[in-house]
Short mmCIF file of C-alpha atoms and ligand atoms in Angstrom, two decimals:
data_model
loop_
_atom_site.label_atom_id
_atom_site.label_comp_id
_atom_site.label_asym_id
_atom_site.label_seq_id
_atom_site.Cartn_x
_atom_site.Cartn_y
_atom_site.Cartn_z
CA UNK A 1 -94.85 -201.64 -22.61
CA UNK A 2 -97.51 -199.18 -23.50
CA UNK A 3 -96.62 -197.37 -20.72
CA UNK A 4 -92.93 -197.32 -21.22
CA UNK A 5 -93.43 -195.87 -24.49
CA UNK A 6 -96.16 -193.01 -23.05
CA UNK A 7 -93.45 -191.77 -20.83
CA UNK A 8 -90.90 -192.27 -23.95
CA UNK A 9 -93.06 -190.38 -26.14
CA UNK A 10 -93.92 -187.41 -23.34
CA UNK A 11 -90.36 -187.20 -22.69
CA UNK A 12 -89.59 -186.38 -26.00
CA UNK A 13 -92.39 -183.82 -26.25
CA UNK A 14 -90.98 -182.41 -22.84
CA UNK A 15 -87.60 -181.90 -24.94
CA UNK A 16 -89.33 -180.41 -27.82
CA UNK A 17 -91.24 -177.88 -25.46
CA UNK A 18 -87.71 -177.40 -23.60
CA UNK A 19 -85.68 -176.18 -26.87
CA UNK A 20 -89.05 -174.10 -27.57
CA UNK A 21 -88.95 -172.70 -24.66
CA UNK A 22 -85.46 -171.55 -23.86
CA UNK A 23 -85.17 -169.04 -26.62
CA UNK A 24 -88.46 -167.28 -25.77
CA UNK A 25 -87.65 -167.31 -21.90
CA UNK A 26 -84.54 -164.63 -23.20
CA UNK A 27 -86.39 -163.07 -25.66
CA UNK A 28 -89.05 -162.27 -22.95
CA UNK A 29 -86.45 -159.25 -21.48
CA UNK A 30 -86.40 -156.25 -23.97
CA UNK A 31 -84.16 -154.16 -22.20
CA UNK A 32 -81.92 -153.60 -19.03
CA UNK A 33 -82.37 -150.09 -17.78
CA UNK A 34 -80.27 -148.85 -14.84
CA UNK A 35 -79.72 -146.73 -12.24
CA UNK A 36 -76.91 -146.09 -10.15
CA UNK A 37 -73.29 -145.36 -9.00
CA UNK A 38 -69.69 -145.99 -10.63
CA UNK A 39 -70.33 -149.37 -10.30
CA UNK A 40 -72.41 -149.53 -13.30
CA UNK A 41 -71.54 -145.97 -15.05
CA UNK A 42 -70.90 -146.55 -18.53
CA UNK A 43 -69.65 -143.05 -19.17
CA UNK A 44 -72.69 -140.21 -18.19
CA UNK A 45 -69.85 -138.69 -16.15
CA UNK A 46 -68.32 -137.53 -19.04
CA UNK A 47 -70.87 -135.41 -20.13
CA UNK A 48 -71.29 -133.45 -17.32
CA UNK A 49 -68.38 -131.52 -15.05
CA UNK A 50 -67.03 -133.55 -12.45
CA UNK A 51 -63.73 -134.83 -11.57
CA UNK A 52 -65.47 -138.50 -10.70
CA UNK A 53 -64.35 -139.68 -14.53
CA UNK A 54 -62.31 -142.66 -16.55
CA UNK A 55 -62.55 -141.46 -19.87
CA UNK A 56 -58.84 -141.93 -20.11
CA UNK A 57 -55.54 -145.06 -20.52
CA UNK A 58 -55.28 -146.98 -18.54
CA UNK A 59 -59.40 -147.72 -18.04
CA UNK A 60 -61.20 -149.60 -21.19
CA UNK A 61 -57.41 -150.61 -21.96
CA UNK A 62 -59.26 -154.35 -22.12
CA UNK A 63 -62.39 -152.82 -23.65
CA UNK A 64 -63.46 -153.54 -27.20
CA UNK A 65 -61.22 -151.33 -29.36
CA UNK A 66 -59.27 -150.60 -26.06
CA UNK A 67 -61.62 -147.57 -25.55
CA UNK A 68 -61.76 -145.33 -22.35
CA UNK A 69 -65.61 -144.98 -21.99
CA UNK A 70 -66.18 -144.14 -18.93
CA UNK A 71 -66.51 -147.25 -16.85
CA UNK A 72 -64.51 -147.75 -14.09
CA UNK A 73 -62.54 -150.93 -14.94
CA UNK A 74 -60.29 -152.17 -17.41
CA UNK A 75 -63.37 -153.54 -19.25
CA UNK A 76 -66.92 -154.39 -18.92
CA UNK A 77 -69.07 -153.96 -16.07
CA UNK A 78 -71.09 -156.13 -14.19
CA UNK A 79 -74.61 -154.92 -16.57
CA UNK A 80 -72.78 -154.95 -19.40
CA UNK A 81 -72.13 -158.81 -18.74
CA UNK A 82 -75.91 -159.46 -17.37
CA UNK A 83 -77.51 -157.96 -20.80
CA UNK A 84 -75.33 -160.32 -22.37
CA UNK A 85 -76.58 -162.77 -20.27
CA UNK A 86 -79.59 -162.14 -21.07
CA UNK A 87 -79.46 -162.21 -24.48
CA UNK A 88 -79.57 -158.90 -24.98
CA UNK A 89 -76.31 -157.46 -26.21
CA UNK A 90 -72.48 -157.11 -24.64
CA UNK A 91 -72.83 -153.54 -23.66
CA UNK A 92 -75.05 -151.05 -22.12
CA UNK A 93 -74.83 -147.54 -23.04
CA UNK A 94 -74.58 -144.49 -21.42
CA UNK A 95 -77.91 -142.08 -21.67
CA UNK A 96 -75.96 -139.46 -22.00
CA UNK A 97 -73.52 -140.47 -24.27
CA UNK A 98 -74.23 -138.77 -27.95
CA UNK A 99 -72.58 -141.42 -29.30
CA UNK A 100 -75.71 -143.71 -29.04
CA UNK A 101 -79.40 -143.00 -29.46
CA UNK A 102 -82.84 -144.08 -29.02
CA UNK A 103 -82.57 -147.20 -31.36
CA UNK A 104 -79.46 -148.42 -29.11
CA UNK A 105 -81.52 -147.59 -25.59
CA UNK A 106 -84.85 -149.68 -26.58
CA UNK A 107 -82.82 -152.29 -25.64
CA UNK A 108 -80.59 -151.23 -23.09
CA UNK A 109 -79.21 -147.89 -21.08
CA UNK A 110 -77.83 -146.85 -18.35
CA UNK A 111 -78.63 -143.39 -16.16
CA UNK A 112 -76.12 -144.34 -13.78
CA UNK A 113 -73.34 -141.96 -12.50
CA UNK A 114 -70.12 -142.44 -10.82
CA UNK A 115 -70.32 -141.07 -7.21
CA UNK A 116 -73.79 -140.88 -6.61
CA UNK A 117 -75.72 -142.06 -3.88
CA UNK A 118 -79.53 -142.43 -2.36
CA UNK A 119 -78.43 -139.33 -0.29
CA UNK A 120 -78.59 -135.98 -2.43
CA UNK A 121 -75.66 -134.57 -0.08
CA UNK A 122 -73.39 -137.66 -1.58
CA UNK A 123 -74.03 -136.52 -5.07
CA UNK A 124 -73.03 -132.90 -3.88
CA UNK A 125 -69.56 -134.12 -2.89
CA UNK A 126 -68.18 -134.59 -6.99
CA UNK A 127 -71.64 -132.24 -8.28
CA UNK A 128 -72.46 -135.89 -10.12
CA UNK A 129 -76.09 -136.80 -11.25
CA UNK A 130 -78.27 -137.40 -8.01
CA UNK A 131 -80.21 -140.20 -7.85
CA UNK A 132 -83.88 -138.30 -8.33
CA UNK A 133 -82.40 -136.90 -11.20
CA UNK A 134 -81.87 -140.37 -12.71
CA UNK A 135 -85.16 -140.70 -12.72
CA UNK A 136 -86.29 -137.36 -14.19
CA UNK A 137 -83.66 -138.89 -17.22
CA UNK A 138 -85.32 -142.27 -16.99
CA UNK A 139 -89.06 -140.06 -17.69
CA UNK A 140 -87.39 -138.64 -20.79
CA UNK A 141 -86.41 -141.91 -21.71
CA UNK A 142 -89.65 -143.07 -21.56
CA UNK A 143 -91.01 -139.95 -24.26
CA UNK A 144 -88.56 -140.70 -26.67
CA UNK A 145 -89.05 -144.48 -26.75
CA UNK A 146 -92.81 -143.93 -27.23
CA UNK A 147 -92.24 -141.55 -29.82
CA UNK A 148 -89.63 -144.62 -31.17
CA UNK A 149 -91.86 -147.44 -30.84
CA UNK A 150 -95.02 -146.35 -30.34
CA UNK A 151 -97.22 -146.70 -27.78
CA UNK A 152 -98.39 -149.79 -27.25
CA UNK A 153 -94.53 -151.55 -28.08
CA UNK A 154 -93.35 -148.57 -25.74
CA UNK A 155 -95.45 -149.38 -22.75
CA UNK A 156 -94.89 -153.42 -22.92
CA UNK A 157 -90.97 -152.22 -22.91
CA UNK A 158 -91.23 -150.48 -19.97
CA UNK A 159 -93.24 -153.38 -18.38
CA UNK A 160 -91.08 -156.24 -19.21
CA UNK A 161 -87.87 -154.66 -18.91
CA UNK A 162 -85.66 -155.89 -16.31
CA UNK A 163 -84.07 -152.73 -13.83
CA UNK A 164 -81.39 -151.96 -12.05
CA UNK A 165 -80.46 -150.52 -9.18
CA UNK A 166 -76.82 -150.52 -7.54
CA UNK A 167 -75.99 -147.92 -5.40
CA UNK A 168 -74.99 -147.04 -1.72
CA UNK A 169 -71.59 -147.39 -1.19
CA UNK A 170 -70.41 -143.78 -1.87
CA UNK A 171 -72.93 -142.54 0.99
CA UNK A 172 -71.12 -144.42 3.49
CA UNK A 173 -67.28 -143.80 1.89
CA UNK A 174 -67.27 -140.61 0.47
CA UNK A 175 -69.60 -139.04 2.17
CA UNK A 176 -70.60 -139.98 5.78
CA UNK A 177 -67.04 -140.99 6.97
CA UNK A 178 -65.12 -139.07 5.00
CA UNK A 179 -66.49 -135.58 6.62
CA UNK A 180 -66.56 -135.53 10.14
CA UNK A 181 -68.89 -132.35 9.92
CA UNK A 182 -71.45 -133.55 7.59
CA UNK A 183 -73.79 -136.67 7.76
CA UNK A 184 -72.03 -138.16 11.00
CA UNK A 185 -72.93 -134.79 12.92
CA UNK A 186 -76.53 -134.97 12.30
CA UNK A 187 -76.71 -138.87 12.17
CA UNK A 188 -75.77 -141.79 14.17
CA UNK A 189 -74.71 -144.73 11.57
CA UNK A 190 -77.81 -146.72 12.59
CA UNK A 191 -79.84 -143.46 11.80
CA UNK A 192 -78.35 -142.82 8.34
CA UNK A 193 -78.47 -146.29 7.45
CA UNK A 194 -82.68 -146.06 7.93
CA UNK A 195 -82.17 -142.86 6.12
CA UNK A 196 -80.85 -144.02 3.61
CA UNK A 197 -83.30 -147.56 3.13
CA UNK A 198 -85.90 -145.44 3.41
CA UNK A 199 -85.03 -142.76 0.09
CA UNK A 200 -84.65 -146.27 -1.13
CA UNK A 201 -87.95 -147.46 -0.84
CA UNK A 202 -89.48 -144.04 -2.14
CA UNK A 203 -86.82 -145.20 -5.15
CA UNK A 204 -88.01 -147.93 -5.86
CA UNK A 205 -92.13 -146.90 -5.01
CA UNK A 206 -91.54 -144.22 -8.00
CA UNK A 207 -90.25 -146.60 -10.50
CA UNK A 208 -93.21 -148.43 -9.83
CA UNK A 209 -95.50 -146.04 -10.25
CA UNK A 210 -93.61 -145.09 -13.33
CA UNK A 211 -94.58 -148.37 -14.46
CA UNK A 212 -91.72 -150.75 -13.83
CA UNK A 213 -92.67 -154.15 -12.88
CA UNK A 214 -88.96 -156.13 -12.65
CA UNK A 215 -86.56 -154.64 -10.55
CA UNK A 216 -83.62 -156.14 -8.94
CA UNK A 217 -82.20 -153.85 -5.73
CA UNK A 218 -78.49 -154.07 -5.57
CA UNK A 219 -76.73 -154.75 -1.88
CA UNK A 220 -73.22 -153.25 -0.67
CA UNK A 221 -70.15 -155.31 -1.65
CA UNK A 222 -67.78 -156.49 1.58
CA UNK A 223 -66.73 -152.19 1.49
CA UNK A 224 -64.02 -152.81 3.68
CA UNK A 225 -61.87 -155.20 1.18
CA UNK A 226 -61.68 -152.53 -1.33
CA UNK A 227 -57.59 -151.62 -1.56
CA UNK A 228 -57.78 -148.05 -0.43
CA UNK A 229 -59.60 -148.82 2.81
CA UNK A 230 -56.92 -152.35 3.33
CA UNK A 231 -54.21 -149.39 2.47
CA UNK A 232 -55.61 -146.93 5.21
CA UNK A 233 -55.74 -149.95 7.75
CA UNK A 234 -52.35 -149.24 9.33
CA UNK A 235 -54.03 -151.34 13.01
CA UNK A 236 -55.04 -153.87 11.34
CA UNK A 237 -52.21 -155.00 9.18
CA UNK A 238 -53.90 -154.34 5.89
CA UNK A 239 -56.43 -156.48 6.11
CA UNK A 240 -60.11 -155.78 5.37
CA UNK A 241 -61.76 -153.80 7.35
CA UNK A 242 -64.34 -155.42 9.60
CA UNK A 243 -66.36 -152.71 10.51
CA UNK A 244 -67.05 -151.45 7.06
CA UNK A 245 -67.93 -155.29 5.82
CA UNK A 246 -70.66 -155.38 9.04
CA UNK A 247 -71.58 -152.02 7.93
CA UNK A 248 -72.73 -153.82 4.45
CA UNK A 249 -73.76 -156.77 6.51
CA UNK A 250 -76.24 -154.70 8.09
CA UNK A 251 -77.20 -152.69 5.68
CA UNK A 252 -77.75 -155.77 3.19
CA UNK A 253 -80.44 -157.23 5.64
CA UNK A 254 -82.36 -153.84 5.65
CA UNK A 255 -82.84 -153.68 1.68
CA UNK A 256 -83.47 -157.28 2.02
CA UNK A 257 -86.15 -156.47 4.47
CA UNK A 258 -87.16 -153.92 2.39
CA UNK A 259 -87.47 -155.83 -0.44
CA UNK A 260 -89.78 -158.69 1.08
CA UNK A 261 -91.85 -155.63 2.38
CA UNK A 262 -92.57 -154.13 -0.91
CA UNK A 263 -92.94 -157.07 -3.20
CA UNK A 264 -96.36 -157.24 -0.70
CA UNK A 265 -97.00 -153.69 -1.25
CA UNK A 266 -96.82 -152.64 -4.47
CA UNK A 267 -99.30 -154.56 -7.11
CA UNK A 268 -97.81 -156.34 -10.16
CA UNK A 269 -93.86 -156.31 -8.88
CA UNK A 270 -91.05 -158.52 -9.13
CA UNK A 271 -89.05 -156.92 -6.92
CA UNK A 272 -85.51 -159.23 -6.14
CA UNK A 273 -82.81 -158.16 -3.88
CA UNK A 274 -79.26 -158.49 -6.08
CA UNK A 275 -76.65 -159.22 -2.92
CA UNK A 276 -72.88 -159.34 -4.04
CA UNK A 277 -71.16 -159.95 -0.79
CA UNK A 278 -70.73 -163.21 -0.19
CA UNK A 279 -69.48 -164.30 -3.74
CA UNK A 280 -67.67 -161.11 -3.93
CA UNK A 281 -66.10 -162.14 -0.15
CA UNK A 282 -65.10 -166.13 -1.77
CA UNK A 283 -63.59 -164.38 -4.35
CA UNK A 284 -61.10 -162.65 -2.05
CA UNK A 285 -61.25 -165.25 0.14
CA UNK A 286 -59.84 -167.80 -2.00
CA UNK A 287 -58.50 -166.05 -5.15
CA UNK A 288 -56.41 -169.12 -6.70
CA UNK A 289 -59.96 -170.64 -7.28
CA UNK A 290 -60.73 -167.87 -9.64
CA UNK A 291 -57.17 -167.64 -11.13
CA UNK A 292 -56.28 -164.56 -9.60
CA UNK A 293 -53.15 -163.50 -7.50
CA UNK A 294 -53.03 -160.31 -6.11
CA UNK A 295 -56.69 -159.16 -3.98
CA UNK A 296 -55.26 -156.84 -1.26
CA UNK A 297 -53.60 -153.81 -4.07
CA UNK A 298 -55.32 -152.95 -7.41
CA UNK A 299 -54.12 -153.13 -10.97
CA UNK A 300 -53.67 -149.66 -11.49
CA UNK A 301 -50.47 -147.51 -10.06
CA UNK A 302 -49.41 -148.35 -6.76
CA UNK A 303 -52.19 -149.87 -6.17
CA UNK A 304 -53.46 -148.38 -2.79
CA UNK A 305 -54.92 -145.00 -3.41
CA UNK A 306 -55.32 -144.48 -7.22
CA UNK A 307 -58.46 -144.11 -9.02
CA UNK A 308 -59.81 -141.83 -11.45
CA UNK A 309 -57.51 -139.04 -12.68
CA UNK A 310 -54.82 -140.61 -10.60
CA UNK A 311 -54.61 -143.89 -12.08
CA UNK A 312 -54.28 -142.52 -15.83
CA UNK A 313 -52.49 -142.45 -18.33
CA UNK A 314 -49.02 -140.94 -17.47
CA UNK A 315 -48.25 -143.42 -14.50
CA UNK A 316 -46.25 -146.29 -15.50
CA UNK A 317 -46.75 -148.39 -12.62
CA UNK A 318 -50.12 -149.95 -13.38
CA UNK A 319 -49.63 -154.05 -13.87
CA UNK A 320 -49.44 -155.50 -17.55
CA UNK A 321 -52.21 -158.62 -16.80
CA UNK A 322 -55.39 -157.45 -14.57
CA UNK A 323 -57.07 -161.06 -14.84
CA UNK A 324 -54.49 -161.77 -11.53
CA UNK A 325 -56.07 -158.81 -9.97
CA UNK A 326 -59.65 -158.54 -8.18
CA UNK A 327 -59.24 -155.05 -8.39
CA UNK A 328 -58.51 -152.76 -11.07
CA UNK A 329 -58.27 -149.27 -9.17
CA UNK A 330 -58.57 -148.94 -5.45
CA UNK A 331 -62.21 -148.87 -5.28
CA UNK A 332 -63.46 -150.92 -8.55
CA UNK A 333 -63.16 -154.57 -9.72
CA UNK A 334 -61.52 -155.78 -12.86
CA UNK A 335 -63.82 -156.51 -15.96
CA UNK A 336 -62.76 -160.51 -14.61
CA UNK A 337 -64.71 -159.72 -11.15
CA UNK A 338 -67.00 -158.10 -13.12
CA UNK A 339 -68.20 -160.75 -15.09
CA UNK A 340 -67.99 -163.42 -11.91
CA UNK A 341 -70.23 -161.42 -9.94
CA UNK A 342 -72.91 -160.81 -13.08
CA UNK A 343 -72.83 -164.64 -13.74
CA UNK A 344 -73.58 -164.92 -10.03
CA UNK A 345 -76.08 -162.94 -9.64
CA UNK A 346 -78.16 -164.16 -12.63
CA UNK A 347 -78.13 -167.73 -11.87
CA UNK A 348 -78.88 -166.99 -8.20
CA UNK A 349 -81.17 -163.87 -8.39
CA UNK A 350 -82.03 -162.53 -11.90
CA UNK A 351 -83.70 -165.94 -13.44
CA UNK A 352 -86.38 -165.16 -10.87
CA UNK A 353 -87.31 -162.13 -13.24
CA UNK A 354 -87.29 -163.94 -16.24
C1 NAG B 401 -79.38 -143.78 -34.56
O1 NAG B 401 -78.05 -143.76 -35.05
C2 NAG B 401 -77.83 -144.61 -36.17
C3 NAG B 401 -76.34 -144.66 -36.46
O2 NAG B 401 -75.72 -143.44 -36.20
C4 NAG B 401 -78.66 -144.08 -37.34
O3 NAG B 401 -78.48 -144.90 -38.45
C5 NAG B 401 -80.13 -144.10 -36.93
O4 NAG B 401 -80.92 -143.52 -37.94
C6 NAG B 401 -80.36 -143.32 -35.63
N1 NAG B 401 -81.73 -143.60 -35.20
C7 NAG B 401 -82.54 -142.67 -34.72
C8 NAG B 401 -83.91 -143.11 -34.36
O5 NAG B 401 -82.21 -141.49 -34.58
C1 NAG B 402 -83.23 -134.57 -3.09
O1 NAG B 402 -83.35 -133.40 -3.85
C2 NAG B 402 -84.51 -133.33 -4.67
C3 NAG B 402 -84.44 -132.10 -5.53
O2 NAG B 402 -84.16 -130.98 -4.80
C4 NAG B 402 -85.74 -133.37 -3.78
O3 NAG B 402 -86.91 -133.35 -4.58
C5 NAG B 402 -85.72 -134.61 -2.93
O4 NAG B 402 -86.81 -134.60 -2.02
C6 NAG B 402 -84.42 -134.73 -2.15
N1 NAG B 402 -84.39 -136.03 -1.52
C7 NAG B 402 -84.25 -136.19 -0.21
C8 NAG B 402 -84.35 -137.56 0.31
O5 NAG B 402 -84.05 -135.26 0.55
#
């Protein structure tokens, strides 16, 4: 009896520390600070001259206030939905957007730029923000917070802040097999794909020496699903195309490689590796469990080819309900896929941060 009501009374206590507990576990992350490609842009591209933008109808069309801001989908991205997550807030801001400043980036900003890559000579292809230059921003960043906060706040910021990185696909799309002459002259595919792990790991060395401590490393989505390579694959009857997905495949294992190797290497880190494919791949896989219809063409025009400045405004093709569709233009999900993935990837990866 005694000891029934020991364990009665500890199990209460164990509640009691539980419901403490939960709300400081979210509170613990102060920000979400990220680097990257379109896939989590929130609008940097539109402050510098490029054609790689979405500041335009149809994008944001499902965005609060159904604003154009730059990312590429009808609404949120995938950060936008793990800072909520998190606790943190519903959007992440763009560092270069005017419209926000330091008191909005304590808690939250994005360096990333649409059609970037690790490889400097993917950036060159749209003259978008290279990745080394994300982190020259993400060093300025660092000024004006302590300047915000102070010091001591500043540097406990930086620490417990949870970053980033999702990148990679444009080297191997738009750059490497989309000119014959470039990359693929000088490089075999097994060779760039060390090249490219490797500016990687110096990526992820310097945030850590610039004093990040939790970092998640993004992998490759299954790149051959996406609508404009199932549009290009005449052969194969539209379906996805294989060797692009084992090109991710493969790729995936070396940042996850990469990742166990560092997390031994460099003191202090929480380094996670953030993979996409496989929930992204059930998603296509089985749509109808998701409550979506159409995977193989996007929302937006036709469809097949669109994105950017092709998929705007003036074409009147682009479908009235994008929760059917995985896809929003030919290359990016819908804010729906969006928020699946995020949800995925905190409850299987992110938590470990926390
Ligand atoms: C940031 O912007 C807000 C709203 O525009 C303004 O109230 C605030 O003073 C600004 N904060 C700083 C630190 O500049
Ligand atoms: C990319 O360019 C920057 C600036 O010129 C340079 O510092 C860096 O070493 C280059 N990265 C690679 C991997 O070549």
């Amino acid at each position: 009896m005694a000891t029934h009501t020991n364990i009665m009374i500890w199990f209460l206590v164990a509640q009691v520390v539980l419901l403490v507990m939960v709300p400081r576990i979210e509170a613990k992350v102060p920000a979400v600070i990220v680097f990257g490609d379109s896939s989590v842009d929130a609008g940097n591209n539109n402050f510098i001259p490029t054609v790689a933008r979405s500041n335009f109808q149809p994008y944001g069309r499902d965005f609060a206030g159904g604003r154009a801001t730059g990312r590429f989908s009808n609404g949120r991205i995938a950060t936008d939905f793990i800072a909520q997550r998190l606790g943190i807030k519903p959007t992440i801001p763009a560092y270069l957007d005017p419209a926000y400043n330091i008191s909005d980036f304590a808690t939250g900003v994005t360096f990333a730029s649409a059609g970037t890559g690790y490889d400097n000579a993917t950036s060159d292809v749209l003259s978008v923000i290279p990745l080394w230059k994300e982190l020259d921003y993400f060093q300025d960043y660092q000024k004006i917070l302590k300047a915000y906060l102070g010091e001591k706040q500043a540097s406990q910021t930086i620490t417990e802040a949870v970053y980033i990185i999702s990148v990679g696909t444009n080297d191997f799309l738009e750059n490497y097999y989309a000119s014959p002459g470039g990359r693929q002259s000088q490089f075999t595919i097994t060779q760039y794909q060390n090249l490219l792990a490797g500016i990687a790991e110096s990526f992820v060395k310097k945030l850590h020496g610039l004093g990040a401590r939790k970092i998640s490393l993004g992998g490759l989505p299954p790149m051959g699903c996406m609508p404009l390579e199932r549009t290009t694959n005449m052969i194969g009857q539209h379906n996805c195309v294989e060797r692009y997905n084992n090109l991710a495949l493969e790729f995936n294992g070396k940042l996850s490689n990469l990742v166990v190797k560092l997390n031994k290497q460099l003191p202090g880190v929480n380094l996670v590796f953030s993979n996409p494919y496989y929930a992204f791949m059930h998603i296509i896989l089985n749509p109808a469990l998701y409550g979506f219809e159409v995977t193989e063409l996007a929302c937006c025009a036709t469809g097949m080819f669109e994105m950017g400045y092709a998929c705007g405004r003036t074409n009147p093709f682009t479908c009235p309900n994008a929760e059917k569709y995985v896809f929003w233009d030919a290359f990016h999900p819908t804010e729906k896929t969006n928020h699946i993935i995020a949800d995925y990837i905190v409850k299987k990866v992110l938590y470990k941060l926390l």
